[in-house]
Amino acid sequence: MMNRLKMLLCAVLLCAGTAASAHRFHAGIADVSFNARTGSTEIVHTYMAHDIDALLANMYGRQFDLTEPDDQEVLRKYIESRFWVLGQDKSRLRVRWVGVSADAERVTVYQEIEKTPLWKAGAIHNAVLVDFLPDQVNTVNLNDGNAVRTLTFDRANPDQATR
């Protein structure tokens, strides 16, 4: 009986350890590309839904429903305060919020820099989630049509030149 109890306890601890370590990394990705048809640079961010949910719950002490416009507005303000694009002259380019979609696994944020080609960007600041998750790493893929350049952002490196 004691051996069965020990085996059961080990199995429970093993399962608990596996569940606790299931999400060992925190990452976001943004694809930035120029749309020749519209003349605008488009930005699509993707984050893990449970990271965004935990962030917003931690900041505001309640659950959020990102299908609700008021809750989307809270996320918009957060993203805009931690992600921006600087022009060649070091001034902020106007990054317009297009919208957000969310499901159980991911939150996708859509933005654009209207009537502005990607080459006009001089630097990107991306500190989304790094204030909440110390090991958060954000990747930005810059697609200028000819090649893709990848930038990596974390707590120590929130700013990167685009060239």
Backbone as a chain_set.jsonl record, in Angstrom:
{"seq": "MMNRLKMLLCAVLLCAGTAASAHRFHAGIADVSFNARTGSTEIVHTYMAHDIDALLANMYGRQFDLTEPDDQEVLRKYIESRFWVLGQDKSRLRVRWVGVSADAERVTVYQEIEKTPLWKAGAIHNAVLVDFLPDQVNTVNLNDGNAVRTLTFDRANPDQATR", "coords": {"N": [[0.825, -1.189, 0.0], [1.942, 1.249, 0.77], [3.907, 1.588, -1.199], [2.28, 1.948, -3.473], [1.046, 4.363, -2.796], [3.285, 6.059, -2.752], [4.025, 5.871, -5.443], [1.762, 6.989, -6.642], [1.886, 9.585, -5.595], [4.307, 10.43, -6.732], [3.566, 10.364, -9.452], [1.587, 12.358, -9.483], [3.124, 14.617, -8.758], [4.901, 14.653, -10.935], [3.148, 15.181, -13.072], [2.186, 17.695, -12.267], [4.541, 19.17, -12.35], [5.109, 19.047, -15.085], [2.911, 20.455, -16.159], [3.38, 22.964, -15.029], [5.724, 23.693, -16.294], [5.024, 23.901, -18.908], [4.748, 26.261, -20.303], [7.307, 27.818, -20.898], [8.559, 29.913, -22.154], [8.246, 33.288, -23.284], [6.965, 35.001, -25.873], [6.624, 37.271, -28.583], [5.576, 38.209, -31.848], [6.032, 40.291, -34.639], [5.045, 41.243, -37.826], [6.157, 43.354, -40.263], [5.417, 45.11, -43.078], [5.474, 46.556, -46.362], [2.687, 47.628, -48.173], [2.127, 47.751, -51.4], [-0.162, 48.248, -52.871], [-1.859, 49.843, -51.228], [-0.086, 51.735, -50.392], [0.826, 51.914, -47.849], [2.517, 51.057, -44.779], [2.195, 48.037, -43.168], [1.482, 46.53, -40.024], [1.517, 43.65, -38.143], [0.953, 42.225, -35.174], [1.507, 39.396, -33.076], [0.634, 37.735, -30.172], [0.82, 35.522, -27.337], [-2.224, 34.441, -26.078], [-2.758, 33.874, -23.348], [-0.686, 35.269, -22.097], [-1.268, 37.968, -22.662], [-3.815, 38.092, -21.471], [-3.126, 37.591, -18.774], [-1.468, 39.795, -18.269], [-3.262, 42.023, -18.562], [-5.18, 41.381, -16.599], [-3.552, 41.495, -14.347], [-2.801, 44.2, -14.384], [-5.261, 45.547, -14.128], [-6.908, 44.139, -12.433], [-9.058, 42.535, -13.187], [-10.876, 40.359, -15.433], [-10.594, 40.406, -18.993], [-12.383, 40.888, -22.053], [-11.626, 40.617, -25.192], [-13.264, 40.927, -27.369], [-14.89, 42.945, -26.844], [-15.392, 46.41, -27.368], [-14.558, 48.397, -25.42], [-12.692, 46.988, -23.88], [-10.861, 46.347, -25.85], [-9.901, 48.873, -26.324], [-8.416, 49.402, -24.006], [-6.313, 47.57, -24.353], [-5.296, 48.628, -26.742], [-4.27, 51.143, -25.878], [-2.259, 50.247, -24.17], [-0.529, 48.782, -25.958], [0.188, 50.849, -27.758], [1.647, 52.465, -26.061], [3.963, 51.1, -25.773], [4.993, 50.238, -28.15], [6.435, 51.644, -30.948], [7.292, 53.425, -33.96], [10.049, 55.034, -35.291], [10.838, 57.697, -37.494], [13.262, 58.419, -40.13], [14.225, 60.856, -39.3], [14.111, 60.679, -36.59], [11.712, 61.284, -35.376], [8.497, 60.291, -34.137], [6.607, 58.122, -36.146], [3.237, 58.163, -37.301], [1.464, 55.629, -36.097], [-1.258, 53.889, -36.865], [-4.004, 52.435, -35.249], [-5.618, 49.571, -36.308], [-7.103, 47.311, -35.61], [-8.055, 44.444, -33.573], [-7.857, 40.925, -33.071], [-8.844, 38.004, -31.351], [-8.361, 34.773, -29.963], [-8.525, 31.647, -28.205], [-5.863, 30.969, -28.134], [-4.202, 32.983, -29.255], [-3.521, 36.528, -29.554], [-4.037, 38.935, -31.902], [-2.859, 41.876, -33.243], [-3.541, 44.624, -35.288], [-2.014, 47.137, -37.132], [-1.163, 50.197, -38.889], [0.991, 52.271, -40.865], [0.033, 54.875, -42.407], [0.175, 55.631, -45.883], [2.966, 55.546, -46.069], [6.098, 54.404, -46.92], [8.025, 51.499, -45.992], [10.786, 51.959, -45.916], [11.087, 54.478, -44.872], [11.134, 54.24, -42.177], [13.219, 54.501, -39.361], [13.902, 53.443, -36.91], [12.735, 51.102, -34.419], [10.792, 50.797, -31.527], [10.107, 48.381, -29.21], [8.585, 47.262, -26.57], [6.621, 45.635, -25.66], [4.986, 43.716, -23.328], [7.403, 43.236, -21.953], [7.672, 44.626, -19.605], [6.089, 43.262, -17.896], [6.667, 40.531, -18.136], [9.671, 39.329, -17.474], [11.323, 37.704, -19.102], [10.376, 38.02, -21.645], [10.527, 37.988, -25.163], [10.533, 39.752, -28.103], [10.022, 39.539, -31.523], [10.607, 41.124, -34.58], [9.792, 41.092, -37.882], [10.937, 42.557, -40.724], [9.763, 43.22, -43.81], [10.684, 44.195, -46.796], [9.949, 43.639, -49.321], [11.972, 42.769, -51.014], [13.688, 41.466, -49.322], [13.801, 39.904, -46.063], [14.277, 41.189, -42.915], [15.219, 40.477, -39.627], [14.537, 41.586, -36.393], [15.347, 41.589, -32.934], [13.892, 42.022, -29.796], [14.11, 42.743, -26.333], [13.97, 43.032, -22.731], [16.405, 44.314, -22.175], [17.043, 45.363, -24.616], [15.149, 47.344, -26.047], [15.041, 48.981, -28.24], [15.715, 49.205, -31.709], [17.574, 49.766, -34.653], [16.319, 50.099, -37.968], [17.812, 49.687, -40.187]], "CA": [[0.0, 0.0, 0.0], [2.829, 2.404, 0.854], [4.515, 1.751, -2.52], [1.269, 2.528, -4.367], [0.888, 5.761, -2.391], [4.478, 6.76, -3.228], [3.941, 5.945, -6.904], [0.715, 7.956, -6.958], [2.422, 10.9, -5.274], [5.287, 10.752, -7.779], [2.835, 10.653, -10.69], [0.952, 13.674, -9.317], [4.181, 15.632, -8.827], [5.392, 14.689, -12.305], [2.136, 15.888, -13.88], [2.173, 19.106, -11.862], [5.759, 19.767, -12.881], [4.957, 19.168, -16.531], [1.976, 21.551, -16.419], [4.012, 24.224, -14.648], [6.777, 24.048, -17.227], [4.503, 23.854, -20.272], [4.914, 27.573, -20.935], [8.592, 28.274, -20.374], [9.055, 31.09, -22.845], [7.252, 34.317, -23.581], [7.408, 35.574, -27.133], [5.689, 37.938, -29.478], [6.146, 38.394, -33.182], [5.359, 41.302, -35.455], [5.437, 41.296, -39.226], [6.034, 44.717, -40.777], [5.652, 45.058, -44.518], [4.894, 47.616, -47.172], [1.632, 47.197, -49.078], [2.222, 48.633, -52.567], [-1.517, 48.601, -53.33], [-2.386, 50.945, -50.407], [0.971, 52.715, -50.134], [1.014, 51.983, -46.399], [3.257, 49.994, -44.101], [1.269, 47.295, -42.306], [2.11, 45.882, -38.871], [0.661, 42.625, -37.553], [1.567, 41.657, -33.968], [0.859, 38.206, -32.54], [1.07, 37.41, -28.818], [0.118, 34.406, -26.711], [-3.415, 34.97, -25.421], [-2.682, 33.816, -21.892], [0.21, 36.326, -21.633], [-2.038, 39.223, -22.703], [-4.85, 37.982, -20.43], [-2.492, 37.746, -17.454], [-1.028, 41.19, -18.164], [-4.403, 42.915, -18.327], [-5.746, 41.047, -15.289], [-2.617, 42.002, -13.348], [-2.837, 45.664, -14.397], [-6.57, 46.125, -13.812], [-7.595, 43.338, -11.429], [-10.28, 41.921, -13.707], [-10.74, 39.661, -16.708], [-10.922, 41.204, -20.17], [-12.96, 40.215, -23.213], [-11.124, 41.431, -26.295], [-14.277, 41.164, -28.392], [-15.597, 44.152, -26.403], [-14.658, 47.621, -27.76], [-13.903, 49.06, -24.293], [-11.529, 46.193, -23.509], [-9.9, 46.532, -26.932], [-9.312, 50.205, -26.121], [-7.394, 49.256, -22.963], [-5.177, 46.926, -25.003], [-4.735, 49.597, -27.699], [-3.445, 52.12, -25.142], [-1.064, 49.547, -23.69], [0.354, 48.508, -27.099], [0.701, 52.11, -28.293], [2.613, 53.043, -25.128], [5.154, 50.26, -25.724], [5.469, 49.953, -29.506], [6.356, 52.763, -31.873], [8.254, 53.446, -35.063], [10.645, 56.352, -35.517], [11.251, 57.981, -38.863], [14.693, 58.681, -40.315], [14.548, 62.072, -38.552], [13.952, 60.305, -35.177], [10.382, 61.619, -34.856], [7.578, 59.153, -34.199], [5.656, 58.035, -37.244], [1.887, 57.905, -36.799], [1.048, 54.239, -36.252], [-2.706, 53.873, -36.678], [-4.627, 51.188, -34.79], [-6.619, 49.068, -37.238], [-7.997, 46.441, -34.866], [-7.513, 43.309, -32.839], [-8.652, 39.698, -33.042], [-8.343, 37.147, -30.28], [-8.972, 33.476, -29.719], [-8.003, 31.031, -26.984], [-4.415, 30.797, -28.216], [-3.415, 34.149, -29.654], [-4.092, 37.857, -29.741], [-3.407, 39.539, -33.072], [-3.091, 43.322, -33.298], [-3.298, 45.151, -36.63], [-1.731, 48.572, -37.183], [-0.553, 50.604, -40.15], [1.529, 53.618, -41.019], [-0.626, 55.222, -43.659], [0.86, 56.328, -46.979], [4.376, 55.651, -45.713], [6.843, 53.187, -47.232], [8.813, 50.947, -44.891], [12.136, 52.508, -45.887], [11.099, 55.73, -44.106], [11.334, 53.916, -40.761], [14.626, 54.502, -38.964], [14.085, 52.613, -35.712], [11.515, 50.583, -33.791], [10.797, 50.542, -30.079], [9.142, 47.323, -28.922], [8.688, 46.831, -25.178], [5.352, 44.992, -25.333], [5.032, 42.635, -22.344], [8.663, 43.101, -21.224], [7.496, 45.203, -18.269], [5.33, 42.283, -17.123], [7.347, 39.233, -18.214], [11.095, 39.659, -17.629], [11.979, 36.934, -20.16], [9.674, 38.246, -22.915], [11.323, 38.313, -26.345], [9.692, 40.142, -29.234], [10.701, 39.483, -32.812], [9.97, 41.921, -35.628], [10.254, 40.78, -39.237], [10.768, 43.671, -41.649], [9.715, 42.693, -45.17], [10.65, 45.327, -47.725], [9.61, 43.141, -50.647], [13.132, 42.089, -51.578], [14.327, 40.646, -48.295], [13.234, 40.013, -44.725], [15.268, 41.417, -41.873], [14.627, 40.164, -38.341], [15.051, 42.307, -35.224], [14.947, 40.953, -31.685], [13.742, 42.979, -28.71], [13.852, 42.216, -25.0], [14.033, 44.071, -21.702], [17.666, 45.037, -22.282], [17.168, 45.945, -25.967], [13.821, 47.683, -26.559], [15.15, 49.825, -29.431], [16.573, 48.667, -32.763], [17.568, 50.475, -35.944], [15.735, 49.273, -39.028], [18.827, 49.505, -41.25]], "C": [[0.875, 1.26, 0.0], [3.512, 2.671, -0.493], [3.54, 2.371, -3.504], [1.079, 4.005, -4.066], [2.073, 6.585, -2.887], [4.431, 6.93, -4.746], [2.897, 6.963, -7.337], [1.206, 9.378, -6.711], [3.442, 11.336, -6.323], [4.601, 11.118, -9.091], [2.179, 12.026, -10.629], [1.99, 14.779, -9.427], [4.746, 15.765, -10.232], [4.428, 15.452, -13.209], [2.103, 17.368, -13.547], [3.399, 19.822, -12.398], [5.689, 19.98, -14.375], [4.026, 20.327, -16.87], [2.615, 22.896, -16.111], [5.067, 24.649, -15.652], [6.3, 24.092, -18.672], [4.716, 25.165, -21.017], [6.175, 28.22, -20.378], [9.116, 29.521, -21.061], [7.895, 32.033, -23.141], [7.745, 35.057, -24.814], [6.258, 36.248, -27.868], [6.372, 38.104, -30.82], [5.333, 39.464, -33.901], [5.926, 41.222, -36.868], [5.139, 42.7, -39.732], [6.366, 44.667, -42.255], [4.937, 46.205, -45.221], [3.864, 47.012, -48.114], [1.62, 48.18, -50.254], [0.853, 49.089, -53.056], [-2.065, 49.807, -52.558], [-1.368, 52.05, -50.181], [1.286, 52.855, -48.654], [1.883, 50.832, -45.908], [2.318, 49.347, -43.096], [2.044, 46.555, -41.225], [1.099, 44.9, -38.291], [1.434, 41.986, -36.4], [0.797, 40.399, -33.571], [1.494, 37.874, -31.184], [0.276, 36.227, -28.302], [-1.027, 34.969, -25.875], [-3.29, 34.951, -23.9], [-1.707, 34.851, -21.333], [-0.509, 37.675, -21.611], [-3.113, 39.21, -21.619], [-4.263, 38.219, -19.045], [-2.018, 39.176, -17.235], [-2.188, 42.103, -17.797], [-5.06, 42.642, -16.976], [-4.862, 41.581, -14.176], [-2.695, 43.525, -13.247], [-4.151, 46.222, -13.846], [-7.399, 45.301, -12.833], [-8.918, 42.747, -11.888], [-9.965, 41.204, -15.01], [-11.193, 40.576, -17.845], [-11.493, 40.311, -21.261], [-12.603, 41.068, -24.428], [-12.047, 41.474, -27.503], [-15.077, 42.425, -28.054], [-14.778, 45.402, -26.741], [-13.942, 48.318, -26.599], [-12.648, 48.315, -23.86], [-10.452, 46.263, -24.588], [-9.179, 47.867, -26.775], [-8.209, 50.166, -25.058], [-6.141, 48.618, -23.563], [-4.507, 47.882, -25.983], [-3.809, 50.583, -26.991], [-2.157, 51.478, -24.641], [-0.07, 49.34, -24.841], [0.987, 49.806, -27.603], [1.712, 52.768, -27.359], [3.931, 52.271, -25.113], [5.697, 49.857, -27.098], [5.32, 51.212, -30.343], [7.472, 52.648, -32.9], [8.737, 54.885, -35.209], [11.018, 56.492, -36.984], [12.757, 58.196, -38.927], [15.138, 59.906, -39.514], [14.369, 61.899, -37.043], [12.622, 60.748, -34.558], [9.48, 60.393, -35.005], [6.69, 59.237, -35.428], [4.285, 57.714, -36.652], [1.496, 56.473, -37.135], [-0.427, 54.177, -35.879], [-3.175, 52.479, -36.272], [-5.693, 50.788, -35.796], [-7.61, 48.17, -36.503], [-7.263, 45.314, -34.176], [-8.439, 42.113, -33.038], [-8.023, 38.801, -31.983], [-9.088, 35.823, -30.288], [-8.296, 32.896, -28.481], [-6.479, 30.947, -26.978], [-3.628, 32.059, -28.489], [-4.246, 35.423, -29.698], [-3.314, 38.476, -30.893], [-3.842, 40.996, -33.152], [-2.687, 43.803, -34.687], [-3.109, 46.661, -36.545], [-1.216, 48.902, -38.583], [0.004, 52.009, -40.036], [1.069, 54.049, -42.397], [0.279, 56.011, -44.602], [2.339, 56.562, -46.681], [5.075, 54.344, -46.06], [7.724, 52.77, -46.05], [10.191, 51.585, -44.797], [12.225, 53.823, -45.12], [11.278, 55.499, -42.61], [12.825, 53.862, -40.458], [14.908, 53.601, -37.774], [12.723, 52.174, -35.197], [11.775, 50.421, -32.308], [9.717, 49.501, -29.83], [9.402, 46.794, -27.51], [7.383, 46.178, -24.718], [5.62, 43.766, -24.466], [6.339, 42.539, -21.563], [8.603, 43.723, -19.83], [6.797, 44.215, -17.333], [6.039, 40.93, -17.052], [8.83, 39.473, -18.479], [11.797, 38.91, -18.76], [11.284, 37.056, -21.52], [10.67, 38.619, -24.009], [10.355, 38.607, -27.482], [10.544, 40.157, -30.498], [9.9, 40.326, -33.796], [10.614, 41.537, -36.949], [9.915, 41.958, -40.136], [10.859, 43.124, -43.067], [9.587, 43.865, -46.131], [10.336, 44.903, -49.146], [10.743, 42.372, -51.287], [13.777, 41.127, -50.596], [13.601, 40.855, -46.974], [14.381, 40.176, -43.746], [14.575, 41.195, -40.538], [15.336, 40.919, -37.23], [14.525, 41.62, -33.977], [14.987, 41.978, -30.558], [13.522, 42.234, -27.396], [13.997, 43.358, -24.007], [15.288, 44.92, -21.843], [17.817, 45.774, -23.616], [15.808, 46.276, -26.544], [13.845, 48.512, -27.844], [16.123, 49.203, -30.417], [16.451, 49.542, -33.998], [17.013, 49.539, -37.003], [16.718, 49.017, -40.164], [20.163, 49.173, -40.633]], "O": [[0.571, 2.226, -0.699], [3.681, 3.824, -0.89], [3.926, 3.234, -4.292], [0.962, 4.814, -4.986], [1.887, 7.694, -3.39], [4.754, 7.995, -5.271], [3.116, 7.715, -8.287], [0.968, 10.271, -7.524], [3.436, 12.49, -6.753], [5.003, 12.068, -9.763], [2.208, 12.775, -11.606], [1.763, 15.773, -10.116], [5.04, 16.875, -10.677], [4.852, 16.276, -14.019], [2.004, 18.206, -14.443], [3.303, 20.963, -12.852], [6.164, 20.997, -14.878], [4.321, 21.106, -17.777], [2.417, 23.863, -16.847], [5.287, 25.845, -15.846], [7.109, 24.303, -19.576], [4.851, 25.166, -22.241], [6.107, 29.069, -19.49], [10.061, 30.132, -20.56], [6.737, 31.627, -23.234], [8.815, 35.666, -24.798], [5.099, 35.843, -27.778], [7.599, 38.134, -30.909], [4.109, 39.526, -33.782], [7.139, 41.144, -37.063], [4.008, 43.176, -39.64], [7.453, 44.239, -42.646], [3.94, 46.74, -44.736], [4.129, 46.008, -48.774], [1.154, 49.311, -50.114], [0.717, 50.188, -53.593], [-2.669, 50.697, -53.156], [-1.731, 53.171, -49.822], [1.944, 53.813, -48.248], [1.967, 49.779, -46.539], [1.715, 50.031, -42.27], [3.124, 46.02, -41.476], [-0.035, 45.271, -37.986], [2.433, 41.298, -36.612], [-0.424, 40.345, -33.714], [2.713, 37.749, -31.062], [-0.826, 35.96, -28.782], [-0.823, 35.868, -25.06], [-3.676, 35.913, -23.236], [-1.878, 35.281, -20.192], [-0.375, 38.436, -20.653], [-3.302, 40.208, -20.924], [-4.831, 38.956, -18.24], [-2.15, 39.711, -16.135], [-2.106, 42.867, -16.836], [-5.454, 43.579, -16.282], [-5.366, 42.07, -13.166], [-2.66, 44.077, -12.147], [-4.154, 47.254, -13.173], [-8.488, 45.724, -12.443], [-9.802, 42.486, -11.071], [-8.913, 41.42, -15.613], [-12.075, 41.416, -17.664], [-11.136, 39.139, -21.379], [-13.209, 42.114, -24.661], [-11.668, 41.996, -28.551], [-15.849, 42.915, -28.879], [-13.588, 45.452, -26.432], [-12.818, 48.788, -26.777], [-11.646, 48.939, -23.51], [-9.261, 46.241, -24.277], [-7.987, 47.973, -27.061], [-7.183, 50.829, -25.205], [-5.029, 49.079, -23.307], [-3.279, 47.941, -26.048], [-2.693, 50.83, -27.449], [-1.092, 52.093, -24.683], [1.104, 49.686, -24.711], [2.192, 49.853, -27.848], [2.548, 53.549, -27.812], [4.908, 52.722, -24.514], [6.74, 49.21, -27.192], [4.233, 51.781, -30.443], [8.437, 51.899, -32.741], [7.942, 55.825, -35.246], [11.453, 55.537, -37.628], [13.443, 58.16, -37.906], [16.292, 59.988, -39.095], [14.465, 62.873, -36.296], [12.425, 60.604, -33.351], [9.682, 59.565, -35.893], [6.1, 60.277, -35.717], [4.194, 57.062, -35.612], [1.232, 56.138, -38.29], [-0.797, 54.385, -34.724], [-2.79, 51.478, -36.876], [-6.58, 51.583, -36.105], [-8.815, 48.252, -36.738], [-6.035, 45.236, -34.188], [-9.654, 42.27, -33.159], [-6.814, 38.843, -31.754], [-10.282, 35.762, -30.581], [-7.566, 33.604, -27.786], [-5.872, 30.86, -25.91], [-2.503, 32.202, -28.01], [-5.468, 35.406, -29.852], [-2.084, 38.535, -30.865], [-5.033, 41.308, -33.131], [-1.629, 43.438, -35.199], [-3.93, 47.372, -35.966], [-0.877, 48.009, -39.361], [-0.446, 52.82, -39.226], [1.633, 53.649, -43.416], [1.024, 56.905, -44.201], [2.894, 57.617, -46.989], [4.695, 53.287, -45.556], [8.11, 53.595, -45.222], [10.716, 51.738, -43.694], [13.321, 54.245, -44.751], [11.542, 56.438, -41.859], [13.599, 53.257, -41.2], [16.005, 53.06, -37.637], [11.698, 52.787, -35.495], [12.84, 49.965, -31.892], [8.556, 49.7, -30.189], [10.309, 45.992, -27.285], [7.077, 46.169, -23.525], [6.396, 42.887, -24.841], [6.383, 41.809, -20.573], [9.408, 43.376, -18.966], [6.908, 44.33, -16.112], [6.009, 40.264, -16.017], [9.205, 39.791, -19.607], [12.766, 39.419, -19.323], [11.57, 36.287, -22.438], [11.545, 39.46, -23.805], [9.47, 37.807, -27.782], [11.64, 40.716, -30.524], [8.672, 40.251, -33.841], [11.829, 41.644, -37.115], [8.747, 42.315, -40.292], [11.906, 42.623, -43.479], [8.515, 44.455, -46.266], [10.441, 45.704, -50.075], [10.503, 41.42, -52.03], [14.34, 40.104, -50.986], [12.887, 41.84, -46.786], [15.335, 39.398, -43.749], [13.459, 41.674, -40.334], [16.563, 40.903, -37.13], [13.397, 41.128, -33.958], [15.969, 42.7, -30.383], [12.83, 41.217, -27.359], [14.133, 44.517, -24.399], [15.232, 46.134, -21.646], [18.623, 46.698, -23.731], [15.337, 45.574, -27.439], [12.806, 48.724, -28.467], [17.2, 48.736, -30.045], [15.362, 50.001, -34.346], [17.216, 48.326, -36.939], [16.446, 48.182, -41.026], [21.145, 48.983, -41.352]]}, "num_chains": 1, "name": "protein.A"}
